[in-house]
Structure formats: structure tokens, C-alpha cells
Amino acid sequence: MPAPKPAAGGDGAGGPRRFVLLGAAVVPLVAGLGLLAAGVPAAGDMAFALGTLPVLAALLFDVARAIRQGRFGLDILAALSMTTALAFGEPLAGNVVALMYAGGQQLERFAEGRARREMSALAARAPRTAVRRNGERLDEVPINAIVPGDLILVRHGDTVPVDGRVLEAPAVLDQSSLTGEVRPVRLEAGAEAPSGAVNAGAAFDLVALRPAGESTYAAIVRLVEAAAASRAPMVRLADRYALGFLAFSLALAVGAALAAGDPRRALAVLVVATPCPLILAVPVAIMAGLSRAAKRGVLVKSGGALEKLAQVRALVIDKTGTLTHGVAGLAEVRAAPGFTADMVLRLAASLDQASNHVVAAALVSAARAQGLALSPPAEVSETGGVGISGRVAGHQVAVGGTGYIAARCAGDPASLRHGLEPASAVVAVAVDGSLAGLVVLADGVREDAAKMLAALRAGGVAHVAIASGDRSEAVEALCRRLPVDDWAGDLSAAGKVERVQQAHLLAAHGPAPGGTVMMVGDGVNDAPALAAADVGVALGARGAAASAEVADVVLLVDRLDRLAEAMAIARRALAITRQSVFWGMGLSVAGMIAAALGYLQPVEGALLQEAIDVVVILNALRVLVPGRGEGDG
């Protein structure tokens, strides 16, 4: 029979006191049984009483504190059981209840510790120091002393202390604790390394980008701590029903005693009355679900969010950076007569080295990925957002929109657009006054987008809508490739909120009424819609910090299919919770009735209830074992 949760900042029933109470109950019980066997019953009863009193005193202290805080716990029944046992001359029963109470604390602590393992491991691995380069000297400094721009040496086996950029040598990082990915990731020079990853390769230098308190891992630890401290609505259910069940138990106990004319009937009912399936199974199963999701790279911030995640019936999802990669990638190069695709891309990318436009960066990246040697540009002239011109390797080159290029060359860029989607983004290129070709860019659909949507459909999501700030024609082109029910483009942040509100109406009155609405996004403009949804999901692996802060669920790994896994974990956690409560409460009530009818003696009732406790907790821990629709790591 577990104790009330300790108040914030107090020791409560935690720490060494749990072991002291267990020892205070076990030693006198063993001594008392020995005295009974030796034929000294009076001394044995005294030992049993001594084994009950310390535990009862501690329990009464906790119950009194809870009542002062306005909380009425079901552990009042345990206090009544021990008090009644001593008053009715049943010290053995009282000692057994005390032992089961103290043992229940240890059992609960073990179960919650097992369930929290994956989440607590994240916080436990947070680095405390870092090796900072100071000229030719290496100094080990507290992690809070690191500032942006510091040069950090990350040795083999070290945890990356802060978010930073790999300086020269490539880095091989184990990110399994952050993302659930079991294979190490290779980061080239210039790539950003997230704090919390472990160096699985050779030592490398890292340029700090953020202070420790603002880095990825620190934010994850804060989110984990908040999730671990949260209480799910199903956990609070026990508090709401505590008084009603207490009244029912007392009425049954008193009624049984009066009907039988035997006060021990009341004691027998009370010792089996504590509904441990409510106060044990629910928090253990919810915490196990949070831990299981964290292991798969999905951070669910609270037990309440886990419950809502299991009930999603309508989905609103952003397009750019969520269903697509969020960056323009090279789709194809169409060369005009007299030019080759490599020549067009090489000259355009060489000139674009002088621009900081996002499209220019995409062209430069694509050319380098294909191994093309870029030349330095000269005499560069750029019209912001329109186009750029200059000299490259002896050629006069212009790169920009079709209108910009049409005014600077002989030839019509539109002649090369045949067969392209109207929404395709194209960059026209002119060389020495002639049309050289078109570079077609596309924000490609993520490989796992269709798989994720199909899995969500199979999991009970009845309505899928895309809400995007991108151009409507681009959104429409995407929708022809994915199984969605509705879409809208050119949306502002307020427009996305409106779409979430419309989804609420569909969830309330649609084919599966009573479900919740989930919004998935990654940008700052998605944050209001994430807050408006029942469940906001942010892509924390590469999304905006504002989205991760306001969201209920954060994907720590850049894989959409993990969201479907998280929903499967949530559904299974709630199903196991309800199963534990139904069967556990049913067995408890059956035991109470048997005790009221005289079929169970007080000691037998206590032992029966604790057997139910063990079964219920073990069943709740099944959430940690992968089920259907979940990966195994």
C-alpha cells in the first residue's frame, strides 16, 4: 500500500526513510513470529505492535500534511487499517499491513525508477565540464563558463558539452540518447554538432555557438524534468475519487461488522480496501509510456499530453520543413543548345558564391556535391531578390528569375520550361548574352511523409489537413502526391490557428467524435497553431526553439515516422492502464466483499491486496516492452 507523494521540497516518504520504515516493520514481524513459535504469544503480540507503530506514525504524519494541503489520499485507509488492528487486538494483522505499506513504497519506487529509466538517463548524462583551448594550453572548465566562440576539444567518449560547429576534422557522433538512432552520424567540417551527443570517433575541435544553458541538450533536460514532474489527468482521477471510495469502504466495513456482530469483519474489509490499481498502475504506466517514447526519440512533455496523443482524430500539418525538407534542392538542370548541364551549374554556382541568398546557397551546395570546381567571381552586381551578374572564368554570367535573364540575353527562358510543374522554382542562367539554361529547384517531399500519414490513418486519424504559408500552387502540387483531405496555402500564423480551430469542429462532430486535434510544425509561425491544438508537435531536431517550447511533443530525431510510433505507444499505455485499473479494482472489490462475508481474515486480506499490487505494477510495466506499431530501438 503506497504512501502519499511527498510535498515539493520535502523528503516525504522518499530516500532513506523508505528503508527505515521497511526495516521497522520486518524485524519485529520476524521476532514476533519467533516468539509465537516459542510459545510466548504475549511477547509476540508486543513485537507485532512495535512493528506497526513506527510505520503508522509516519503514515499519519504524511496524511495530516496532505490534508492541510487540501489533498485527501486513499492512504487514509491504510492508516485506519493499522489503527483498527491495534484497537481490536489484532497486532499481527497490523504488522502485516505495516509491512505491506512499507514494502509497497519500495515496490512503487522500483517500478517508477524502471519506468523513468530512459528519461532520467538523459538528465544524468548532462556534462558538467568541458576542455577549452587557451592558446597552446588545454583547460578543463565548468560547462557554464563556456561562451560562444570558445574553442572546445571533444575527446573520444566525451559528451558534446554545448551546441557548436565542427572546426576541421570530421566528427563521428553517437546520438542514440537524443534521437534513438543506433548508428553513429558523421559530421563534416562546418556542420553543427548538438550538445548531448557522444564522440564515437577521434577527438575534434568544436567552436561553441551557444552557452550551455541555451544549448539543445540543456533544453531537452528541462523538458524531461517537466515531463517527469507532470501529473496526467488519469493520475488525478485517483484524487477525485478518493473521498467517494473512502466513504464506500467505511460503509461496507461498518455494515459488515454490524451485520456479523464481529468488529474484525470491519478490519478485514479495510486491509483489502486500498485501490492500489488507481494510485499505482496509473502513474507507473504513464511514466513508462513517457520513457518508452523518449527512447524512440519523441519527448512527450507531460502525462496529459500522452493521453491526448492516444486520442488524436484530426491532424493539421505544416508543409515546409515538415512534410518537405525545408530547403531548396537541385531537381534538374536544363541546358540550352551549345551548353552542358555541368557547365550551366558550375558557372551559375561560381557567380552565386558572391550572394547570400538562400537560392544561391542551394546552387553552390549542389555544385559542390557534384564535385564541380568553382571559380571566383569578379565585377559582381546584384539586384536583391531578383538576380546577380558578373564575370566568371572569362565569361559574362547572369543568374536570376526568368524576367531578369530575358532582359539580358537573346533567348526566351520560358522555352525550356515545358513539362515542369507550374509551381516549380527555376533559376535562369545567361552566359555571354545567350540563354544557357535553367536550374530547377524543388523542396522535395520527405521520404517518410507518406509512410507517416498512412500509419496515422491506420492509428485512427480520420482527417488530415495541410496548413502552409507557402504558395498555394506549391501546396496543391504536394497534395497530389500525399493522402490528405484538405489543404490551404498562403496562410499567416493566424490563418494556421483558424485551420486548427476548424479541425476542432471536425473532431467534435466528425465520424469519430470526442477525439483530439494534433498540429505538427517546425517554424516560429507555427507556434500559435501548436498552442491552439490539443497536441502540438514540434520538430525539435531542426525546428525553431519557439515551436519546441510551446509544443506538447518534441521530435528529437529528424524522422516523421517516429510520430506514428509515439501515438502507438500512447494508445498502448492507456489501454494497459485501463486494463490494470479494471482488473485490479475488480479484484479489490471482490476481496472486500469476501472479507465482509467472513471468507477472509484480516491477515489474509492484507496479503491478497499486496498480491494484487504486484500484479498490477508488473502489468503496468509492460508498457516498456515494444508493442505493435513500435520500433525496438
XYZ file of C-alpha atoms in Angstrom:
633
model
C 0.000 0.000 0.000
C 1.906 3.092 -1.200
C 2.361 6.321 0.685
C 1.136 9.751 -0.294
C 3.509 11.601 -2.593
C 5.855 13.944 -0.724
C 5.254 17.634 -0.915
C 7.560 19.652 -3.067
C 10.819 20.242 -1.343
C 10.189 17.718 1.438
C 11.618 14.363 1.993
C 8.199 12.778 2.314
C 8.399 9.035 2.015
C 11.435 9.145 -0.205
C 15.111 8.441 0.325
C 16.452 6.523 3.341
C 13.170 6.774 5.245
C 11.644 4.122 2.992
C 14.285 1.606 4.076
C 13.991 2.600 7.743
C 10.229 2.004 7.671
C 10.658 -1.312 5.911
C 13.193 -2.457 8.495
C 10.986 -1.206 11.332
C 8.192 -3.442 10.048
C 10.225 -6.528 9.087
C 12.392 -7.010 12.188
C 9.544 -7.005 14.764
C 7.425 -9.230 12.499
C 10.176 -11.858 12.303
C 10.814 -11.561 16.054
C 7.104 -11.840 16.825
C 6.692 -14.949 14.713
C 9.658 -16.468 16.515
C 8.119 -15.677 19.894
C 4.815 -17.220 18.824
C 6.634 -20.386 17.756
C 8.399 -20.426 21.142
C 5.053 -20.342 22.924
C 5.235 -16.742 24.182
C 2.184 -15.167 22.474
C 2.019 -12.081 24.694
C 5.584 -11.127 23.828
C 4.881 -11.895 20.177
C 1.876 -9.552 20.155
C 4.064 -6.864 21.725
C 6.617 -7.284 18.943
C 3.887 -7.044 16.285
C 2.604 -3.836 17.858
C 6.123 -2.396 17.906
C 6.416 -3.220 14.183
C 3.182 -1.358 13.449
C 3.582 1.850 15.469
C 6.581 3.489 13.653
C 5.025 2.924 10.247
C 1.626 4.143 11.456
C 3.185 7.277 12.932
C 4.981 8.107 9.674
C 1.810 7.472 7.683
C -0.325 9.665 9.968
C 2.230 12.471 9.592
C 2.036 12.263 5.787
C -1.756 12.033 5.775
C -2.043 15.081 8.075
C 0.260 17.078 5.836
C -1.721 16.077 2.748
C -4.991 17.117 4.403
C -3.506 20.511 5.321
C -2.667 20.934 1.641
C -6.250 20.091 0.687
C -5.465 16.584 -0.609
C -7.374 13.539 0.581
C -5.471 10.394 -0.367
C -6.589 6.814 -0.343
C -3.770 6.015 2.097
C -6.134 7.079 4.891
C -7.471 3.532 4.536
C -4.047 2.097 5.359
C -3.865 4.274 8.490
C -7.367 3.158 9.510
C -6.404 -0.487 8.944
C -3.377 -0.316 11.227
C -5.194 1.712 13.892
C -8.187 -0.636 13.867
C -5.927 -3.700 14.049
C -4.230 -2.381 17.186
C -7.539 -1.298 18.734
C -9.219 -4.673 18.092
C -6.325 -6.715 19.436
C -5.069 -7.925 16.043
C -1.415 -6.746 16.187
C -0.265 -9.405 13.695
C -2.684 -8.057 11.088
C -1.499 -4.522 11.855
C 2.153 -5.545 11.457
C 1.390 -7.277 8.131
C -0.380 -4.151 6.877
C 2.603 -2.051 8.031
C 4.972 -4.382 6.209
C 2.875 -4.295 3.059
C 2.666 -0.491 3.285
C 6.440 -0.077 3.650
C 7.064 -2.775 1.045
C 4.591 -1.089 -1.288
C 6.654 2.089 -1.090
C 9.750 0.200 -2.179
C 7.817 -1.577 -4.931
C 6.419 1.687 -6.212
C 9.838 3.325 -6.148
C 11.365 0.433 -8.076
C 8.579 0.460 -10.672
C 8.721 4.220 -11.242
C 12.512 4.105 -11.371
C 12.327 1.387 -14.011
C 9.747 3.366 -15.948
C 11.740 6.621 -15.756
C 14.993 4.965 -16.833
C 15.219 6.348 -20.372
C 14.132 9.840 -19.312
C 16.374 10.074 -16.260
C 19.311 8.781 -18.311
C 19.100 11.913 -20.464
C 19.447 14.197 -17.461
C 22.093 12.033 -15.768
C 24.389 12.248 -18.804
C 24.463 16.051 -18.874
C 28.151 17.098 -18.937
C 29.496 19.195 -16.045
C 32.842 20.316 -17.501
C 34.450 20.916 -20.885
C 38.023 21.055 -22.215
C 38.626 24.564 -23.581
C 41.631 25.537 -25.695
C 43.517 28.575 -24.392
C 46.262 29.116 -26.903
C 48.501 26.076 -26.631
C 47.028 25.136 -23.245
C 44.027 22.929 -22.508
C 41.880 23.935 -19.508
C 39.080 21.872 -18.007
C 36.434 24.432 -17.089
C 32.858 24.289 -15.751
C 30.389 23.994 -18.578
C 28.694 27.250 -17.513
C 31.942 29.099 -18.255
C 31.696 28.319 -21.978
C 30.711 31.289 -24.150
C 30.023 31.470 -27.910
C 33.246 31.483 -29.865
C 35.216 29.340 -27.418
C 37.232 26.513 -28.963
C 36.377 23.203 -27.282
C 38.253 19.915 -27.582
C 35.844 16.970 -27.637
C 37.775 13.806 -26.849
C 36.758 10.263 -27.755
C 33.938 9.207 -25.436
C 33.175 12.767 -24.305
C 29.658 14.160 -24.400
C 29.435 17.272 -26.597
C 29.032 19.976 -23.914
C 27.387 22.773 -25.940
C 25.948 23.273 -29.396
C 28.831 24.036 -31.733
C 30.299 23.838 -35.199
C 32.852 21.183 -36.162
C 36.043 23.072 -36.951
C 38.212 20.923 -39.247
C 38.379 17.159 -38.832
C 35.113 15.259 -39.395
C 33.282 14.171 -36.252
C 31.609 10.795 -35.670
C 28.830 11.188 -33.110
C 26.634 8.714 -31.267
C 23.277 10.494 -30.998
C 21.295 7.475 -29.778
C 20.465 9.042 -26.409
C 18.999 12.081 -28.180
C 17.307 10.577 -31.199
C 17.085 6.810 -30.761
C 19.300 6.315 -33.819
C 21.660 3.414 -33.171
C 24.133 4.189 -35.963
C 26.793 6.906 -35.457
C 26.461 10.028 -37.581
C 29.420 11.517 -39.469
C 29.564 15.324 -39.480
C 31.902 17.112 -41.857
C 33.780 20.312 -41.049
C 31.362 23.216 -40.724
C 28.411 21.062 -39.654
C 26.623 21.804 -36.388
C 27.031 19.239 -33.619
C 24.243 19.077 -30.998
C 25.101 19.052 -27.332
C 24.394 15.733 -25.644
C 25.785 13.583 -28.458
C 28.779 11.353 -27.619
C 32.008 11.445 -29.606
C 32.313 7.940 -31.054
C 35.349 8.748 -33.208
C 38.607 10.637 -32.972
C 38.951 13.848 -30.979
C 37.826 17.005 -32.781
C 37.617 20.729 -32.161
C 34.282 22.457 -31.744
C 33.505 26.170 -31.933
C 30.831 26.950 -29.331
C 27.716 28.531 -30.830
C 25.590 28.907 -27.687
C 26.080 28.963 -23.922
C 25.393 25.695 -22.109
C 22.060 26.919 -20.707
C 20.767 27.705 -24.221
C 22.054 24.575 -25.953
C 19.989 21.714 -27.293
C 20.787 19.275 -24.510
C 20.015 21.740 -21.724
C 16.616 22.403 -23.290
C 15.953 18.660 -23.563
C 16.872 18.132 -19.898
C 14.480 20.929 -18.864
C 11.692 19.373 -20.924
C 12.418 15.938 -19.464
C 12.298 17.277 -15.903
C 8.965 18.974 -16.605
C 7.570 15.785 -18.119
C 8.721 13.690 -15.173
C 7.093 16.089 -12.707
C 3.761 16.278 -14.521
C 0.609 14.502 -13.427
C -1.668 13.056 -16.055
C -5.465 13.537 -15.867
C -5.804 9.802 -15.188
C -3.425 10.181 -12.226
C -5.583 12.979 -10.822
C -8.560 10.666 -11.269
C -7.485 8.828 -8.111
C -7.597 12.064 -6.113
C -11.084 12.941 -7.351
C -12.478 9.537 -6.427
C -10.594 9.144 -3.141
C -13.323 10.517 -0.855
C -16.081 8.543 -2.576
C -14.189 5.281 -2.365
C -13.204 6.013 1.228
C -16.849 6.509 2.151
C -17.819 3.295 0.315
C -15.098 1.295 2.081
C -16.034 2.621 5.516
C -19.729 1.943 4.911
C -19.003 -1.622 3.792
C -16.661 -2.206 6.751
C -19.123 -0.842 9.339
C -22.055 -2.648 7.716
C -20.168 -5.959 7.723
C -19.198 -5.551 11.375
C -22.753 -4.688 12.446
C -24.330 -7.490 10.412
C -21.931 -10.116 11.769
C -21.573 -8.636 15.231
C -17.808 -9.018 14.805
C -15.553 -5.928 14.612
C -12.882 -7.973 12.901
C -15.059 -8.016 9.789
C -14.529 -4.256 9.511
C -10.777 -4.717 9.856
C -10.726 -7.421 7.194
C -12.552 -5.109 4.760
C -10.269 -2.148 5.446
C -6.999 -4.017 4.902
C -8.089 -5.089 1.435
C -9.785 -1.798 0.544
C -6.932 0.385 -0.729
C -7.481 0.634 -4.516
C -3.833 0.353 -5.496
C -4.696 -0.054 -9.210
C -5.646 3.630 -9.178
C -2.753 5.008 -7.150
C -0.079 2.665 -8.530
C -0.968 1.416 -12.009
C -1.831 4.799 -13.495
C 1.350 6.771 -12.679
C 3.616 3.794 -13.400
C 2.018 3.118 -16.805
C 2.005 6.806 -17.780
C 5.649 7.250 -16.763
C 6.535 4.057 -18.627
C 4.842 5.466 -21.735
C 6.794 8.736 -21.461
C 10.023 6.793 -21.023
C 9.278 4.449 -23.917
C 8.548 7.401 -26.234
C 11.759 9.156 -25.122
C 13.743 6.056 -26.044
C 12.326 6.304 -29.565
C 13.363 9.956 -29.868
C 9.976 11.514 -29.043
C 9.825 13.743 -25.978
C 6.279 13.928 -24.605
C 6.272 16.735 -22.068
C 3.503 15.529 -19.771
C 1.258 12.638 -18.899
C -1.703 14.694 -20.068
C -0.105 15.122 -23.491
C 0.447 11.359 -23.672
C -3.251 10.742 -23.032
C -4.304 13.278 -25.673
C -1.793 11.805 -28.127
C -3.618 8.493 -27.847
C -6.927 10.137 -28.798
C -5.932 12.130 -31.916
C -8.577 12.020 -34.644
C -7.683 15.126 -36.705
C -4.258 16.262 -37.918
C -3.175 19.692 -39.164
C 0.360 19.702 -40.509
C 2.705 22.328 -41.890
C 4.321 21.751 -45.284
C 7.731 23.401 -45.491
C 10.289 21.721 -43.278
C 7.726 19.226 -42.035
C 6.369 17.237 -44.960
C 9.209 18.577 -47.118
C 12.895 19.038 -46.353
C 12.517 22.789 -45.942
C 15.466 23.656 -48.189
C 15.649 24.081 -51.928
C 17.427 21.164 -53.558
C 18.579 20.622 -57.093
C 15.942 18.795 -59.146
C 17.430 19.077 -62.644
C 19.460 21.307 -64.958
C 18.077 22.044 -68.439
C 20.812 23.221 -70.768
C 20.184 25.263 -73.936
C 21.843 24.180 -77.215
C 25.586 24.734 -77.068
C 25.850 24.268 -73.289
C 26.081 21.296 -70.963
C 24.284 20.834 -67.653
C 27.564 20.776 -65.720
C 28.725 23.986 -67.387
C 25.469 25.790 -66.573
C 25.531 24.698 -62.945
C 29.258 25.395 -62.487
C 29.094 28.937 -63.857
C 25.867 29.786 -62.008
C 27.192 28.435 -58.708
C 30.543 30.186 -59.164
C 28.764 33.536 -59.514
C 26.372 32.795 -56.681
C 29.303 32.455 -54.277
C 29.072 36.239 -54.047
C 25.416 36.172 -52.887
C 23.936 35.320 -49.504
C 20.508 34.490 -50.938
C 19.086 31.114 -49.886
C 18.737 30.021 -53.535
C 22.344 30.975 -54.198
C 23.444 28.828 -51.265
C 21.425 25.919 -52.702
C 23.149 26.231 -56.095
C 26.617 26.399 -54.537
C 25.868 23.386 -52.341
C 24.524 21.378 -55.299
C 27.577 22.143 -57.461
C 29.995 21.144 -54.723
C 28.027 17.962 -54.067
C 28.570 17.025 -57.734
C 32.299 17.695 -57.453
C 32.330 20.726 -59.758
C 35.300 23.113 -59.406
C 34.043 26.634 -58.746
C 35.830 29.771 -59.943
C 35.983 33.068 -58.058
C 33.536 35.693 -59.409
C 34.510 39.274 -60.286
C 32.748 42.570 -61.180
C 29.645 41.357 -59.346
C 26.422 43.377 -59.423
C 23.362 42.086 -57.536
C 19.764 43.243 -57.517
C 18.434 41.942 -54.211
C 15.901 39.133 -54.631
C 15.931 39.469 -58.424
C 19.259 38.428 -59.895
C 23.036 38.746 -59.998
C 25.598 39.283 -62.763
C 29.395 39.271 -63.026
C 32.421 37.699 -64.655
C 33.362 34.044 -64.084
C 36.359 32.366 -65.741
C 36.353 34.889 -68.606
C 32.577 34.689 -69.200
C 29.916 37.293 -68.509
C 27.324 35.402 -66.443
C 23.873 36.388 -65.192
C 21.721 34.313 -62.809
C 18.183 35.123 -61.671
C 14.493 34.969 -62.425
C 13.251 34.413 -65.953
C 12.324 38.093 -66.393
C 15.728 39.255 -65.166
C 17.525 36.911 -67.591
C 15.174 37.562 -70.545
C 16.178 41.238 -70.418
C 19.879 40.321 -70.559
C 20.139 37.676 -73.267
C 18.973 36.534 -76.650
C 16.520 33.730 -75.998
C 13.339 33.060 -74.059
C 13.808 31.171 -70.772
C 10.155 30.069 -70.966
C 11.096 27.864 -73.952
C 12.867 25.484 -71.578
C 10.013 25.169 -69.083
C 7.973 22.560 -70.975
C 6.823 19.699 -68.770
C 7.660 21.442 -65.495
C 5.105 21.814 -62.694
C 3.676 25.358 -62.655
C 4.826 25.629 -59.019
C 8.434 24.640 -59.787
C 11.092 27.147 -58.758
C 13.517 27.837 -61.598
C 16.679 29.877 -61.871
C 17.604 31.072 -65.360
C 21.238 31.404 -66.450
C 22.715 33.524 -69.264
C 26.320 33.304 -70.478
C 27.900 35.930 -72.722
C 24.498 37.285 -73.736
C 22.971 33.910 -74.641
C 20.434 31.786 -72.756
C 22.481 28.962 -71.189
C 19.788 27.049 -69.371
C 17.521 26.640 -66.373
C 18.335 25.245 -62.942
C 15.209 23.668 -61.451
C 14.962 23.677 -57.662
C 12.493 21.798 -55.514
C 11.775 21.366 -51.845
C 11.429 17.604 -52.065
C 8.853 15.576 -50.158
C 10.380 13.757 -47.211
C 10.791 10.060 -47.879
C 8.893 9.140 -44.718
C 5.983 11.589 -45.172
C 3.611 9.226 -46.987
C 4.512 6.364 -44.640
C 3.840 8.551 -41.610
C 0.448 9.709 -42.882
C -0.569 6.137 -43.714
C 0.446 4.974 -40.234
C -1.537 7.785 -38.617
C -4.583 6.859 -40.695
C -4.234 3.269 -39.528
C -3.996 4.557 -35.961
C -7.359 6.280 -36.093
C -6.676 9.738 -37.579
C -9.741 10.411 -39.700
C -8.916 13.871 -41.120
C -5.572 15.183 -42.415
C -5.153 18.809 -43.493
C -2.093 20.747 -44.673
C -1.809 24.343 -43.462
C 1.114 26.142 -45.089
C 2.462 29.623 -45.554
C 3.935 28.534 -48.893
C 2.382 29.400 -52.253
C -0.963 27.744 -52.885
C 0.178 26.189 -56.156
C 3.155 24.570 -54.412
C 0.901 23.186 -51.685
C -1.572 21.882 -54.250
C 1.233 20.105 -56.148
C 2.325 18.424 -52.915
C -1.222 17.330 -52.066
C -1.471 15.411 -55.330
C 1.317 13.151 -54.001
C 0.115 12.612 -50.427
C -3.107 11.195 -48.907
C -4.614 14.371 -47.430
C -8.241 15.506 -47.084
C -7.828 19.283 -47.138
C -5.160 21.906 -47.732
C -4.568 25.642 -47.713
C -1.607 27.771 -48.768
C -0.529 31.412 -48.361
C -1.524 31.234 -44.692
C -0.337 33.582 -41.983
C 0.218 32.427 -38.409
C -3.356 33.494 -37.640
C -4.589 31.555 -40.661
C -2.977 28.390 -39.336
C -4.701 28.912 -35.984
C -8.008 29.201 -37.820
C -7.344 25.892 -39.571
C -6.694 24.252 -36.204
C -9.995 25.633 -34.908
C -11.793 24.183 -37.932
C -10.183 20.821 -37.192
C -11.552 21.053 -33.638
C -15.064 21.234 -35.075
C -14.405 18.218 -37.276
C -13.006 16.256 -34.329
C -16.050 17.137 -32.228
C -18.708 16.387 -34.842
C -16.984 14.181 -37.397
C -17.014 10.413 -37.895
C -15.130 9.827 -34.606
C -16.467 12.484 -32.197
C -14.614 13.117 -28.965
C -11.119 12.912 -30.443
C -8.355 15.479 -30.173
C -6.558 17.661 -32.739
C -2.817 17.439 -33.386
C -0.787 20.157 -35.096
C 2.702 19.412 -36.446
C 5.096 22.211 -37.390
C 8.661 23.434 -37.163
C 8.723 27.188 -37.685
C 8.226 30.232 -35.489
C 4.999 30.992 -37.369
C 3.699 27.540 -36.359
C 3.973 28.262 -32.625
C 0.484 29.869 -32.234
C -1.163 26.939 -34.040
C 0.796 24.439 -31.925
C -0.520 26.162 -28.807
C -4.098 26.168 -30.168
C -4.114 22.410 -30.847
C -4.865 19.758 -28.238
C -1.463 18.249 -29.035
C 1.243 20.450 -30.560
C 4.170 18.566 -32.113
C 7.419 20.373 -32.948
C 10.328 19.079 -34.983
C 12.960 19.767 -32.365
C 15.762 18.180 -34.355
C 15.868 21.183 -36.691
C 12.851 23.348 -35.896
C 12.613 26.737 -34.229
C 13.123 26.980 -30.479
C 9.805 28.812 -30.091
C 7.947 25.843 -31.553
C 9.712 23.378 -29.246
C 8.929 25.482 -26.167
C 5.185 25.782 -26.850
C 4.670 22.255 -28.187
C 3.414 19.318 -26.114
C 5.549 16.818 -28.029
C 9.028 17.335 -29.493
C 10.546 15.031 -32.116
C 14.219 14.831 -31.161
C 15.021 12.758 -34.238
C 14.526 14.010 -37.791
C 12.072 11.213 -38.665
C 8.340 11.707 -39.067
C 7.570 8.003 -38.711
C 8.501 8.245 -35.024
C 5.343 10.320 -34.502
C 3.170 7.355 -35.500
C 5.226 5.190 -33.140
C 4.626 7.678 -30.306
C 0.885 7.536 -30.917
C 1.011 3.721 -30.825
C 2.961 3.888 -27.545
C 0.397 6.323 -26.089
C -2.570 4.164 -27.118
C -0.962 1.063 -25.662
C -0.039 2.849 -22.406
C -3.632 3.968 -21.908
C -5.027 0.548 -22.811
C -2.739 -1.165 -20.292
C -3.614 1.473 -17.680
C -7.340 0.904 -18.097
C -6.792 -2.849 -18.068
C -4.843 -2.637 -14.819
C -7.447 -0.403 -13.192
C -10.386 -2.539 -14.335
C -8.991 -5.890 -13.253
C -7.181 -4.582 -10.200
C -10.191 -2.685 -8.880
C -12.404 -5.645 -9.673
C -10.187 -7.959 -7.646
C -10.001 -5.446 -4.787
C -13.769 -5.067 -4.611
C -14.210 -8.852 -4.784
C -11.742 -9.209 -1.918
C -13.608 -6.577 0.118
C -16.895 -8.419 -0.384
C -15.286 -11.732 0.558
C -13.872 -10.095 3.714
C -17.270 -8.589 4.542
C -18.867 -12.038 4.273
C -16.247 -13.547 6.555
C -14.296 -15.532 3.965
C -11.074 -13.564 4.515
C -9.362 -12.925 7.814
C -7.516 -9.578 8.260
C -4.040 -11.023 7.609
C -5.292 -12.899 4.554
C -6.928 -9.727 3.237
C -3.684 -7.761 3.547
C -1.711 -10.447 1.743
C -4.336 -10.640 -1.017
C -4.245 -6.881 -1.595
C -0.472 -6.830 -1.870
C -0.564 -9.710 -4.344
C -2.945 -7.583 -6.423
C -0.492 -4.656 -6.112
C 2.379 -6.706 -7.521
C 0.326 -7.995 -10.443
C -0.950 -4.511 -11.278
C 2.512 -2.940 -11.246
C 4.052 -5.697 -13.352
C 1.227 -5.315 -15.850
C 1.771 -1.533 -15.990
C 5.469 -2.067 -16.701
C 4.512 -3.955 -19.891
C 4.331 -0.515 -21.499
C 8.145 -0.558 -21.608
C 8.103 -3.622 -23.873
C 7.667 -2.794 -27.603
C 4.190 -3.476 -28.921
C 2.613 -3.458 -32.367
C 3.461 -0.319 -34.342
C 6.524 0.460 -32.202
C 10.169 0.082 -33.109
C 12.532 -1.819 -30.886
C 15.281 0.732 -30.859
